[in-house]
Amino acid sequence: MEISHVVEDNRNENMQNSQTLLSSKSCVSSQNEYTQEVEPGPPHESLFLVLAYLPLFELLAMSEVCMSLRDTVHNDVLLWLNIIVERPLSLRLSDEILMKITSKASGRLKTLVLINCEKITDDGLQLVVRKNPHINKLFLPECTGLTPEGVIRAVKTLSENHYSLKSLRIHGIYNIKKDHLDTIRSYFQMKLPQQEDQRQQPILFHHRNSPEFRNEESNPMIDIDVDICPKCNNVSMVYDCPRETCKKKSCKACNLCIPRCEECGECFIESEELEATACGDNLCSNCWLQLPKCNFCNQPYCKLHINHQHGLSSSNGFVCDACHVKFVAMLGACYC
């Protein structure tokens, strides 16, 4: 009996040892397979096709991944034909950096979009325009470092090159007067004399911050974004009203003369009251009712400031900035 027990114990030990051996071999093999999967190598070919669709910030980041991507980003001219500078790059963009970026297009730059690039000057813009005479879309919204005279000089340079400039965005640049706008328009009339009588597509207030209007996908019928307001005679963005009853009236004006709803772009009727919002923007009653409200003050955010919401882990609602500050202050006072 003792011998049989010993034999059985030996068999159990052998089986355990064999299982341990098999498991260790499988672990080693799986480790080998894992190490084989992560072995370094060149990027997949499909990755190079994606580069043309990346924003400028991500494109510059891809150039730091490996040598092959770096060489492709720096040497492929097609990646630099349409340059769009937005946040966070716009706050750091200077004339020198802009020259380095635009030089990668080798004089074939077609679209230059500089959104809120405060450090760009007239001289820097002129250097870029001279080296890239084929620019047909020049967007400079809120580039406060530019002057009307610098914009006119850039437009004149581009118009002399077979009238390549087709679209211009200059809202947010200071001190643009009627004389400046008339001078800029004269170059566009020289460019397209057969389209002088054609009416531009209406510019709606709630579409002014859309990517289609701000960037390269803008409508070709909108050549210049600013106009002379028929109410105050100042140069500004002049909006049409999408309200059906206002299309026959003189409801075309800047936002200072005729306030409009941030969501739908419609003007406010005299009997209509402006609804209170957490961001301070104007909303009509219909849009106000459809938007989610703060759990404390019952005020909504418009679509431009929806990222200011503070989510709540205990519910599906949100808290606005003002209520969040009060809530945090109350908690601090309770624990002090």
CSV table of C-alpha atoms in Angstrom, one decimal:
chain,number,residue,atom,x,y,z
A,1,MET,CA,0.0,0.0,0.0
A,2,GLU,CA,2.8,2.4,0.9
A,3,ILE,CA,4.5,1.7,-2.4
A,4,SER,CA,1.3,2.4,-4.4
A,5,HIS,CA,0.9,5.7,-2.5
A,6,VAL,CA,4.5,6.6,-3.4
A,7,VAL,CA,4.0,5.7,-7.0
A,8,GLU,CA,0.8,7.8,-7.1
A,9,ASP,CA,2.7,10.8,-5.5
A,10,ASN,CA,5.5,10.5,-8.0
A,11,ARG,CA,2.9,10.4,-10.9
A,12,ASN,CA,1.3,13.5,-9.5
A,13,GLU,CA,4.6,15.3,-9.2
A,14,ASN,CA,5.6,14.4,-12.7
A,15,MET,CA,2.2,15.6,-14.0
A,16,GLN,CA,2.7,18.9,-12.1
A,17,ASN,CA,6.2,19.3,-13.4
A,18,SER,CA,5.1,18.6,-17.0
A,19,GLN,CA,2.3,21.2,-16.7
A,20,THR,CA,4.7,23.7,-15.2
A,21,LEU,CA,7.1,23.0,-18.1
A,22,LEU,CA,4.3,23.4,-20.7
A,23,SER,CA,3.1,26.6,-19.1
A,24,SER,CA,6.6,28.0,-19.0
A,25,LYS,CA,7.1,27.1,-22.6
A,26,SER,CA,3.9,28.7,-23.6
A,27,CYS,CA,4.8,31.9,-21.6
A,28,VAL,CA,8.2,32.0,-23.4
A,29,SER,CA,6.6,31.4,-26.8
A,30,SER,CA,4.0,34.1,-26.1
A,31,GLN,CA,6.7,36.5,-24.9
A,32,ASN,CA,8.6,35.7,-28.1
A,33,GLU,CA,5.6,36.4,-30.2
A,34,TYR,CA,4.9,39.6,-28.3
A,35,THR,CA,8.5,40.8,-28.8
A,36,GLN,CA,8.2,39.9,-32.5
A,37,GLU,CA,5.1,42.0,-32.8
A,38,VAL,CA,6.6,45.2,-31.3
A,39,GLU,CA,9.9,45.0,-33.2
A,40,PRO,CA,10.7,48.4,-34.6
A,41,GLY,CA,10.2,49.0,-38.3
A,42,PRO,CA,9.1,51.6,-40.8
A,43,PRO,CA,5.6,53.1,-40.5
A,44,HIS,CA,2.8,51.5,-42.5
A,45,GLU,CA,2.4,52.9,-46.0
A,46,SER,CA,-1.2,54.0,-45.2
A,47,LEU,CA,0.1,56.4,-42.6
A,48,PHE,CA,1.7,58.5,-45.2
A,49,LEU,CA,-1.6,59.0,-46.9
A,50,VAL,CA,-3.1,60.5,-43.7
A,51,LEU,CA,-0.6,63.2,-43.5
A,52,ALA,CA,-2.3,65.4,-46.1
A,53,TYR,CA,-5.5,65.5,-43.9
A,54,LEU,CA,-3.8,66.4,-40.6
A,55,PRO,CA,-4.0,69.9,-39.0
A,56,LEU,CA,-0.8,71.9,-38.9
A,57,PHE,CA,-0.2,71.2,-35.2
A,58,GLU,CA,-0.5,67.4,-35.7
A,59,LEU,CA,1.5,67.5,-38.9
A,60,LEU,CA,4.4,69.1,-37.0
A,61,ALA,CA,4.1,66.5,-34.2
A,62,MET,CA,4.2,63.7,-36.8
A,63,SER,CA,7.6,65.0,-38.0
A,64,GLU,CA,9.0,64.1,-34.6
A,65,VAL,CA,7.9,60.5,-34.5
A,66,CYS,CA,10.6,58.9,-36.7
A,67,MET,CA,13.1,59.7,-39.5
A,68,SER,CA,11.0,58.5,-42.3
A,69,LEU,CA,8.0,60.6,-41.3
A,70,ARG,CA,10.2,63.5,-40.6
A,71,ASP,CA,11.7,63.3,-44.1
A,72,THR,CA,8.2,63.0,-45.7
A,73,VAL,CA,6.8,65.9,-43.8
A,74,HIS,CA,9.7,68.2,-44.6
A,75,ASN,CA,10.1,67.2,-48.3
A,76,ASP,CA,6.6,66.6,-49.5
A,77,VAL,CA,5.4,69.9,-51.0
A,78,LEU,CA,1.8,68.8,-51.3
A,79,LEU,CA,1.4,68.8,-47.5
A,80,TRP,CA,2.1,72.5,-47.4
A,81,LEU,CA,-0.1,73.9,-50.1
A,82,ASN,CA,-2.9,74.8,-47.6
A,83,ILE,CA,-1.6,76.2,-44.3
A,84,ILE,CA,-4.1,76.9,-41.6
A,85,VAL,CA,-2.8,78.2,-38.3
A,86,GLU,CA,-5.2,78.1,-35.3
A,87,ARG,CA,-4.8,77.8,-31.6
A,88,PRO,CA,-2.5,76.9,-29.9
A,89,LEU,CA,0.0,77.7,-32.6
A,90,SER,CA,-1.5,81.1,-33.4
A,91,LEU,CA,-0.4,82.6,-30.1
A,92,ARG,CA,3.2,81.7,-30.8
A,93,LEU,CA,3.4,82.3,-34.5
A,94,SER,CA,5.9,85.1,-35.5
A,95,ASP,CA,7.1,86.4,-38.8
A,96,GLU,CA,10.2,84.3,-38.7
A,97,ILE,CA,8.3,81.1,-38.0
A,98,LEU,CA,5.7,81.9,-40.6
A,99,MET,CA,8.4,82.2,-43.2
A,100,LYS,CA,9.9,78.9,-42.3
A,101,ILE,CA,6.5,77.1,-42.5
A,102,THR,CA,5.4,78.7,-45.8
A,103,SER,CA,8.8,78.1,-47.4
A,104,LYS,CA,8.1,74.4,-47.4
A,105,ALA,CA,5.5,75.0,-50.1
A,106,SER,CA,8.3,76.2,-52.5
A,107,GLY,CA,6.3,79.1,-53.8
A,108,ARG,CA,3.2,77.0,-54.6
A,109,LEU,CA,1.1,78.0,-51.5
A,110,LYS,CA,-2.6,78.3,-52.3
A,111,THR,CA,-4.4,78.9,-49.0
A,112,LEU,CA,-3.0,80.9,-46.1
A,113,VAL,CA,-5.3,81.0,-43.0
A,114,LEU,CA,-4.0,82.9,-39.9
A,115,ILE,CA,-6.6,83.0,-37.2
A,116,ASN,CA,-5.9,85.3,-34.3
A,117,CYS,CA,-2.2,85.5,-35.0
A,118,GLU,CA,-1.4,88.7,-33.1
A,119,LYS,CA,2.4,88.6,-33.7
A,120,ILE,CA,2.2,88.7,-37.5
A,121,THR,CA,3.2,92.1,-38.9
A,122,ASP,CA,2.7,93.8,-42.3
A,123,ASP,CA,6.3,93.2,-43.3
A,124,GLY,CA,6.1,89.5,-42.4
A,125,LEU,CA,2.9,89.1,-44.4
A,126,GLN,CA,4.3,90.9,-47.4
A,127,LEU,CA,7.4,88.6,-47.5
A,128,VAL,CA,5.2,85.5,-47.5
A,129,VAL,CA,3.0,87.0,-50.3
A,130,ARG,CA,5.9,87.9,-52.5
A,131,LYS,CA,7.4,84.4,-52.3
A,132,ASN,CA,4.0,82.7,-52.8
A,133,PRO,CA,2.2,84.7,-55.6
A,134,HIS,CA,-0.3,81.9,-56.2
A,135,ILE,CA,-2.3,82.4,-53.0
A,136,ASN,CA,-6.0,82.4,-53.8
A,137,LYS,CA,-7.4,82.4,-50.3
A,138,LEU,CA,-6.0,84.8,-47.7
A,139,PHE,CA,-7.8,84.6,-44.3
A,140,LEU,CA,-6.5,87.0,-41.6
A,141,PRO,CA,-9.3,87.2,-39.0
A,142,GLU,CA,-8.4,89.0,-35.7
A,143,CYS,CA,-4.7,89.4,-36.7
A,144,THR,CA,-4.5,92.6,-34.7
A,145,GLY,CA,-0.8,93.1,-35.5
A,146,LEU,CA,-1.7,93.9,-39.1
A,147,THR,CA,-2.8,97.3,-40.4
A,148,PRO,CA,-5.3,98.2,-43.2
A,149,GLU,CA,-2.3,99.5,-45.2
A,150,GLY,CA,-0.5,96.2,-44.9
A,151,VAL,CA,-3.5,94.2,-46.0
A,152,ILE,CA,-3.9,96.5,-49.1
A,153,ARG,CA,-0.3,96.0,-50.0
A,154,ALA,CA,-0.7,92.2,-49.8
A,155,VAL,CA,-3.9,92.2,-51.8
A,156,LYS,CA,-2.2,94.4,-54.4
A,157,THR,CA,0.7,92.1,-54.7
A,158,LEU,CA,-1.5,89.1,-55.2
A,159,SER,CA,-3.8,90.8,-57.7
A,160,GLU,CA,-0.8,91.7,-59.9
A,161,ASN,CA,-0.1,88.0,-60.4
A,162,HIS,CA,-2.8,87.0,-62.9
A,163,TYR,CA,-5.5,88.0,-60.3
A,164,SER,CA,-5.0,84.8,-58.3
A,165,LEU,CA,-6.7,86.0,-55.1
A,166,LYS,CA,-10.3,84.9,-54.9
A,167,SER,CA,-11.3,85.2,-51.2
A,168,LEU,CA,-10.3,87.5,-48.3
A,169,ARG,CA,-11.1,87.5,-44.6
A,170,ILE,CA,-10.1,90.5,-42.6
A,171,HIS,CA,-12.7,91.0,-39.8
A,172,GLY,CA,-11.1,91.8,-36.5
A,173,ILE,CA,-8.3,93.9,-37.9
A,174,TYR,CA,-8.4,97.4,-36.4
A,175,ASN,CA,-9.1,100.8,-38.1
A,176,ILE,CA,-10.4,99.5,-41.4
A,177,LYS,CA,-12.3,102.4,-43.0
A,178,LYS,CA,-14.5,102.8,-46.0
A,179,ASP,CA,-11.6,104.1,-48.2
A,180,HIS,CA,-9.5,101.0,-47.3
A,181,LEU,CA,-12.4,98.7,-48.2
A,182,ASP,CA,-13.0,100.5,-51.5
A,183,THR,CA,-9.3,100.1,-52.4
A,184,ILE,CA,-9.4,96.4,-51.7
A,185,ARG,CA,-12.7,96.0,-53.6
A,186,SER,CA,-11.1,97.7,-56.7
A,187,TYR,CA,-8.6,94.8,-57.0
A,188,PHE,CA,-11.4,92.2,-56.8
A,189,GLN,CA,-13.4,94.1,-59.5
A,190,MET,CA,-10.3,94.1,-61.7
A,191,LYS,CA,-10.1,90.3,-61.1
A,192,LEU,CA,-13.7,89.4,-61.9
A,193,PRO,CA,-15.4,92.1,-63.9
A,194,GLN,CA,-18.0,89.7,-65.3
A,195,GLN,CA,-19.2,88.9,-61.7
A,196,GLU,CA,-19.7,92.5,-60.5
A,197,ASP,CA,-23.5,92.3,-60.7
A,198,GLN,CA,-23.7,88.9,-59.0
A,199,ARG,CA,-24.9,89.0,-55.4
A,200,GLN,CA,-22.8,87.4,-52.7
A,201,GLN,CA,-24.2,84.6,-50.8
A,202,PRO,CA,-25.8,85.8,-47.5
A,203,ILE,CA,-23.6,85.8,-44.5
A,204,LEU,CA,-25.5,84.6,-41.4
A,205,PHE,CA,-24.6,85.5,-37.9
A,206,HIS,CA,-24.6,82.0,-36.4
A,207,HIS,CA,-22.4,80.7,-39.3
A,208,ARG,CA,-19.6,83.2,-38.7
A,209,ASN,CA,-17.5,80.8,-36.6
A,210,SER,CA,-18.2,77.6,-38.6
A,211,PRO,CA,-15.1,75.8,-40.1
A,212,GLU,CA,-16.7,76.2,-43.6
A,213,PHE,CA,-16.7,80.0,-43.2
A,214,ARG,CA,-13.4,80.5,-41.4
A,215,ASN,CA,-11.2,78.0,-43.2
A,216,GLU,CA,-10.5,76.7,-46.7
A,217,GLU,CA,-14.0,75.4,-47.4
A,218,SER,CA,-15.6,78.8,-47.6
A,219,ASN,CA,-18.1,79.6,-50.3
A,220,PRO,CA,-16.4,81.0,-53.4
A,221,MET,CA,-19.2,83.6,-53.8
A,222,ILE,CA,-18.1,85.4,-50.6
A,223,ASP,CA,-15.0,87.3,-51.8
A,224,ILE,CA,-14.6,89.7,-48.8
A,225,ASP,CA,-16.1,89.0,-45.4
A,226,VAL,CA,-16.5,92.7,-44.3
A,227,ASP,CA,-18.9,95.3,-45.7
A,228,ILE,CA,-20.2,98.7,-44.9
A,229,CYS,CA,-23.1,98.6,-42.5
A,230,PRO,CA,-26.1,100.4,-43.9
A,231,LYS,CA,-27.2,101.5,-40.4
A,232,CYS,CA,-24.0,103.0,-39.0
A,233,ASN,CA,-21.8,103.2,-42.1
A,234,ASN,CA,-18.9,101.4,-40.3
A,235,VAL,CA,-16.8,98.7,-41.8
A,236,SER,CA,-17.7,95.4,-40.1
A,237,MET,CA,-19.2,92.0,-40.8
A,238,VAL,CA,-22.7,92.6,-42.1
A,239,TYR,CA,-25.2,89.8,-41.6
A,240,ASP,CA,-28.4,88.8,-43.3
A,241,CYS,CA,-31.4,87.6,-41.3
A,242,PRO,CA,-32.6,84.0,-41.9
A,243,ARG,CA,-36.1,84.9,-40.7
A,244,GLU,CA,-38.6,84.6,-43.5
A,245,THR,CA,-40.5,87.7,-42.6
A,246,CYS,CA,-37.3,89.8,-42.6
A,247,LYS,CA,-36.1,88.9,-46.1
A,248,LYS,CA,-38.2,91.7,-47.6
A,249,LYS,CA,-37.2,94.2,-44.9
A,250,SER,CA,-33.9,96.1,-44.5
A,251,CYS,CA,-32.7,93.7,-41.8
A,252,LYS,CA,-29.1,93.6,-43.1
A,253,ALA,CA,-26.7,95.2,-40.6
A,254,CYS,CA,-23.8,94.6,-38.2
A,255,ASN,CA,-24.4,92.9,-34.9
A,256,LEU,CA,-24.1,96.2,-33.0
A,257,CYS,CA,-26.9,97.8,-34.9
A,258,ILE,CA,-29.2,94.7,-34.9
A,259,PRO,CA,-28.6,92.1,-32.2
A,260,ARG,CA,-29.1,88.5,-33.3
A,261,CYS,CA,-29.5,85.1,-31.7
A,262,GLU,CA,-26.3,83.2,-31.2
A,263,GLU,CA,-27.9,79.9,-32.1
A,264,CYS,CA,-30.2,80.6,-35.1
A,265,GLY,CA,-29.0,84.0,-36.3
A,266,GLU,CA,-32.4,85.6,-36.3
A,267,CYS,CA,-32.9,89.2,-35.3
A,268,PHE,CA,-35.0,90.1,-32.2
A,269,ILE,CA,-38.5,91.4,-32.7
A,270,GLU,CA,-39.2,94.6,-30.7
A,271,SER,CA,-41.7,92.8,-28.4
A,272,GLU,CA,-39.3,89.9,-27.8
A,273,GLU,CA,-37.1,89.9,-24.7
A,274,LEU,CA,-33.5,88.8,-24.6
A,275,GLU,CA,-33.2,85.6,-22.5
A,276,ALA,CA,-30.5,85.4,-19.8
A,277,THR,CA,-27.6,83.1,-20.5
A,278,ALA,CA,-24.6,81.9,-18.5
A,279,CYS,CA,-22.2,83.2,-21.1
A,280,GLY,CA,-23.8,86.6,-21.7
A,281,ASP,CA,-24.6,86.0,-25.3
A,282,ASN,CA,-28.0,86.8,-26.8
A,283,LEU,CA,-30.6,84.0,-27.3
A,284,CYS,CA,-34.1,84.0,-28.6
A,285,SER,CA,-36.9,82.3,-26.6
A,286,ASN,CA,-37.1,79.3,-28.9
A,287,CYS,CA,-33.4,78.5,-28.7
A,288,TRP,CA,-33.3,79.2,-25.0
A,289,LEU,CA,-36.0,76.6,-24.3
A,290,GLN,CA,-34.1,73.9,-26.4
A,291,LEU,CA,-30.7,74.2,-24.7
A,292,PRO,CA,-29.7,72.4,-21.5
A,293,LYS,CA,-29.6,74.6,-18.4
A,294,CYS,CA,-27.4,74.9,-15.3
A,295,ASN,CA,-28.7,72.9,-12.4
A,296,PHE,CA,-28.4,75.9,-10.1
A,297,CYS,CA,-29.2,79.1,-11.9
A,298,ASN,CA,-31.3,77.5,-14.8
A,299,GLN,CA,-29.3,79.4,-17.5
A,300,PRO,CA,-27.9,77.8,-20.7
A,301,TYR,CA,-24.7,78.2,-22.6
A,302,CYS,CA,-24.7,78.9,-26.3
A,303,LYS,CA,-22.8,76.6,-28.7
A,304,LEU,CA,-19.7,78.8,-28.6
A,305,HIS,CA,-19.2,78.5,-24.9
A,306,ILE,CA,-20.5,75.0,-24.3
A,307,ASN,CA,-17.0,73.9,-23.2
A,308,HIS,CA,-17.4,76.1,-20.1
A,309,GLN,CA,-19.8,73.6,-18.5
A,310,HIS,CA,-18.7,71.8,-15.4
A,311,GLY,CA,-20.1,68.2,-15.4
A,312,LEU,CA,-21.6,66.6,-12.3
A,313,SER,CA,-20.7,63.0,-11.4
A,314,SER,CA,-24.0,62.5,-9.5
A,315,SER,CA,-26.4,63.7,-12.2
A,316,ASN,CA,-26.6,64.2,-16.0
A,317,GLY,CA,-26.7,68.0,-15.8
A,318,PHE,CA,-24.0,70.6,-15.5
A,319,VAL,CA,-23.0,73.7,-13.5
A,320,CYS,CA,-22.0,77.0,-15.1
A,321,ASP,CA,-18.8,78.9,-14.3
A,322,ALA,CA,-20.4,81.4,-11.9
A,323,CYS,CA,-22.3,78.7,-9.9
A,324,HIS,CA,-19.2,76.5,-9.8
A,325,VAL,CA,-17.2,79.3,-8.2
A,326,LYS,CA,-20.0,79.8,-5.6
A,327,PHE,CA,-20.3,76.1,-5.0
A,328,VAL,CA,-16.5,75.7,-4.4
A,329,ALA,CA,-16.5,78.8,-2.1
A,330,MET,CA,-19.3,77.3,-0.1
A,331,LEU,CA,-17.5,74.0,0.3
A,332,GLY,CA,-14.4,75.8,1.4
A,333,ALA,CA,-16.3,77.8,4.0
A,334,CYS,CA,-17.9,74.7,5.3
A,335,TYR,CA,-14.6,72.8,5.9
A,336,CYS,CA,-12.8,75.8,7.3
